[in-house]
Short mmCIF file of C-alpha atoms in Angstrom, two decimals:
data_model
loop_
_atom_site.label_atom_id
_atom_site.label_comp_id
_atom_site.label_asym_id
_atom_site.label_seq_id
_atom_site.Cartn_x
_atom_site.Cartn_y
_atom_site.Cartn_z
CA UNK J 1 -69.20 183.67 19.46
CA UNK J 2 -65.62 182.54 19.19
CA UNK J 3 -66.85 179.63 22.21
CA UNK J 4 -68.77 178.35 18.92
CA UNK J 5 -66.12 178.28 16.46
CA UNK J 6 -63.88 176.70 18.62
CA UNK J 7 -66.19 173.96 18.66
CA UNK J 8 -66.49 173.70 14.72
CA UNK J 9 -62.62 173.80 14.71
CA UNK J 10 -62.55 170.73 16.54
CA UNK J 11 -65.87 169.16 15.37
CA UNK J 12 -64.35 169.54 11.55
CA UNK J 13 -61.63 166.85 11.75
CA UNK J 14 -64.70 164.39 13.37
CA UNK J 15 -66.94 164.90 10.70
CA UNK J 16 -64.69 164.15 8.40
CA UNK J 17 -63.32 161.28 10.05
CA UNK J 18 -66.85 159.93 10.13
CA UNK J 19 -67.76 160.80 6.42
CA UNK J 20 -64.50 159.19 5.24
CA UNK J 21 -65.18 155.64 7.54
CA UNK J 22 -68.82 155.46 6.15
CA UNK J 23 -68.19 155.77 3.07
CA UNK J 24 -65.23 152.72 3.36
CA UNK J 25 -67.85 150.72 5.29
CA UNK J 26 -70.15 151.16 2.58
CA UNK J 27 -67.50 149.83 -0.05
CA UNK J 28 -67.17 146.93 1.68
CA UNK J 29 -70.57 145.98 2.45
CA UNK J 30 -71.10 145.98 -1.31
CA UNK J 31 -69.13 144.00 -3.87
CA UNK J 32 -70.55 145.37 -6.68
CA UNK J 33 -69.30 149.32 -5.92
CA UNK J 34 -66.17 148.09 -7.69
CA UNK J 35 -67.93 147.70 -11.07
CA UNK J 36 -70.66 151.01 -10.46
CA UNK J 37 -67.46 153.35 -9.90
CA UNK J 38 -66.61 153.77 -13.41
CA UNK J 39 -70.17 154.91 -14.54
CA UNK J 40 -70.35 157.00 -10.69
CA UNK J 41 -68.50 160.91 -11.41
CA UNK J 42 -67.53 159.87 -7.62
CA UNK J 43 -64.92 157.53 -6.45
CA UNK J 44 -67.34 156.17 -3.86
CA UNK J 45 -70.96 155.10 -3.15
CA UNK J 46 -72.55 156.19 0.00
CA UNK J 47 -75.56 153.42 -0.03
CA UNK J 48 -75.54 149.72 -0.62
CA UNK J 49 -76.72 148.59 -3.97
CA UNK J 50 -78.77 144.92 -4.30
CA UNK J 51 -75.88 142.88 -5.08
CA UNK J 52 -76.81 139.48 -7.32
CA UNK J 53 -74.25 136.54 -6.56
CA UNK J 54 -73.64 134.07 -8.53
CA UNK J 55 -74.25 130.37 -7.08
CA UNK J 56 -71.88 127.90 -6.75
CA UNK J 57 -71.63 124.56 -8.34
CA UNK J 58 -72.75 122.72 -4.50
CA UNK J 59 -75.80 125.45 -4.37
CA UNK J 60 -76.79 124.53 -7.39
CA UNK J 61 -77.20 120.69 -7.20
CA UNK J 62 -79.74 121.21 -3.64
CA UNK J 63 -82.86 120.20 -3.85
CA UNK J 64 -86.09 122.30 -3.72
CA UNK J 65 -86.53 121.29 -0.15
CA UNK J 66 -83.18 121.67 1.00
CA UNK J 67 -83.45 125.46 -0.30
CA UNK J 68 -86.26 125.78 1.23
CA UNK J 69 -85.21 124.25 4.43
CA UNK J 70 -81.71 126.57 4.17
CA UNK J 71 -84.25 129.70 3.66
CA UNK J 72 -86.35 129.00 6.96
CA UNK J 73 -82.88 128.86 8.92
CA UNK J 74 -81.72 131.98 7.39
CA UNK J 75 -85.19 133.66 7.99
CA UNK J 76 -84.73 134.84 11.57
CA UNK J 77 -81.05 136.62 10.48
CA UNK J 78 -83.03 138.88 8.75
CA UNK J 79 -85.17 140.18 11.71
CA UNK J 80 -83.89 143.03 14.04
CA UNK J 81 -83.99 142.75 17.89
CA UNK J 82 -82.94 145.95 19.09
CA UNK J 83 -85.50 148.28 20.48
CA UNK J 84 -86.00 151.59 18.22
CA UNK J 85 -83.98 154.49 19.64
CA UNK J 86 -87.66 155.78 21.55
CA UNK J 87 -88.28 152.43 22.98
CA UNK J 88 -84.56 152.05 24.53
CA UNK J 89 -84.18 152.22 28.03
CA UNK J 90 -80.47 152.79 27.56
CA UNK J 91 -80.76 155.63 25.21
CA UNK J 92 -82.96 157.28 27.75
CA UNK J 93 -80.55 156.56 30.47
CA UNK J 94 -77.54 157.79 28.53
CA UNK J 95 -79.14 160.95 27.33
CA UNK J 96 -80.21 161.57 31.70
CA UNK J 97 -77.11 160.62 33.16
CA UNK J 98 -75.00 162.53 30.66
CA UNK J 99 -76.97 165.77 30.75
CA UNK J 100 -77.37 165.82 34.47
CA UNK J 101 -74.23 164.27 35.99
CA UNK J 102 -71.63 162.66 33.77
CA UNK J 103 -70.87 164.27 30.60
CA UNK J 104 -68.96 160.61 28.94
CA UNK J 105 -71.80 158.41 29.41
CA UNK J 106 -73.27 159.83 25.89
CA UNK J 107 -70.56 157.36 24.52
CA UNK J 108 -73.29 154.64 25.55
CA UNK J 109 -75.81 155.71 23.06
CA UNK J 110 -72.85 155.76 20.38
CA UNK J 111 -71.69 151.90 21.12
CA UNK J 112 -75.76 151.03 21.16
CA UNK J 113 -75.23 152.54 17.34
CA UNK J 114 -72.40 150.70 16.76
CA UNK J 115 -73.99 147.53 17.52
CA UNK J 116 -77.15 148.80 15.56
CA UNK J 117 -74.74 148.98 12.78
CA UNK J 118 -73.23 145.87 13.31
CA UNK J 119 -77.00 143.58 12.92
CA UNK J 120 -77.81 145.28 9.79
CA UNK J 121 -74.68 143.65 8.41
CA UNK J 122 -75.92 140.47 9.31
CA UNK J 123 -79.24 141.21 8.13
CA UNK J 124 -77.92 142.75 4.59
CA UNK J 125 -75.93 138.79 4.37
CA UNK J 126 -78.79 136.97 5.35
CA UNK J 127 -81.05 138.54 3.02
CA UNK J 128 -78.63 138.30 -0.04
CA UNK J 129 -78.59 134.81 1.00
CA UNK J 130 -81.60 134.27 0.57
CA UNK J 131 -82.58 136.15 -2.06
CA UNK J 132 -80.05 134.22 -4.46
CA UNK J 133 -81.96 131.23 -3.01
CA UNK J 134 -84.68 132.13 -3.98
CA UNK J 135 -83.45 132.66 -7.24
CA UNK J 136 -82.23 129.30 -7.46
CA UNK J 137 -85.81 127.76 -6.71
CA UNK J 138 -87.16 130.01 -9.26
CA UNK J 139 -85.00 128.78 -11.91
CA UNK J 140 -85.55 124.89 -10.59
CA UNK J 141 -89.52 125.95 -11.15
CA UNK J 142 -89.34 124.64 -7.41
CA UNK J 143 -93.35 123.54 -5.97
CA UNK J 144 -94.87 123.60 -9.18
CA UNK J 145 -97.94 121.67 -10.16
#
């Protein structure tokens, strides 16, 4: 029993650690958490929000097929490549080495995570991207007959 609480004693300041750099890396990811806080009773959001930016003066003077041209490149940012976490060879290899020989290599399946995290940043830009584009052709009444 006290094998278990030791554990929790030292598991406590992780969890914490991890609760407190999520919620900052959710902050940043969204620009609008600055104006939500005051209606939140919390001084922090723990998931993104759509965000709606504004476009600039250059963004506004494209043309329909120029937006539509800068939406086709942006396209592909918005797809993930990484395998899901059943369909990872290095997950499975992580999990089997550090169960049966070496105890560290569980930090692989943490950086795979980390890099997981990392492309849905540039998928949450791409997409906001393109979504204010796509606004923009809207408003332009782009490909109407």
């Amino acid at each position: 029993m006290s094998g278990t609480v030791q554990i929790r004693r030292k598991l406590a300041p992780l969890l914490l650690l991890l609760v407190t750099a999520s919620t900052a890396m959710a902050d940043n990811l969204n620009s609008s958490a600055e104006q939500d806080k005051d209606s939140s009773p919390f001084p922090f959001q723990l998931y993104r929000t759509p965000a709606v930016p504004e476009p600039s003066r250059n963004e506004q003077i494209l043309t329909c097929e120029a937006l539509e041209r800068e939406i086709a490149q942006l396209t592909p940012d918005t797809y993930s490549y990484q395998p899901g976490f059943y369909e990872d060879p290095y997950h499975g290899a992580s999990i089997w080495i550090g169960t049966t020989i070496l105890m560290p290599a569980y930090a692989l399946s943490g950086y795979v995570e980390y890099l997981r995290y990392q492309e849905r940043g540039r998928m949450i830009s791409a997409e906001d991207r393109i979504e204010m584009l796509r606004r923009l052709k809207a408003q332009k009444h782009c490909f109407e007959s």
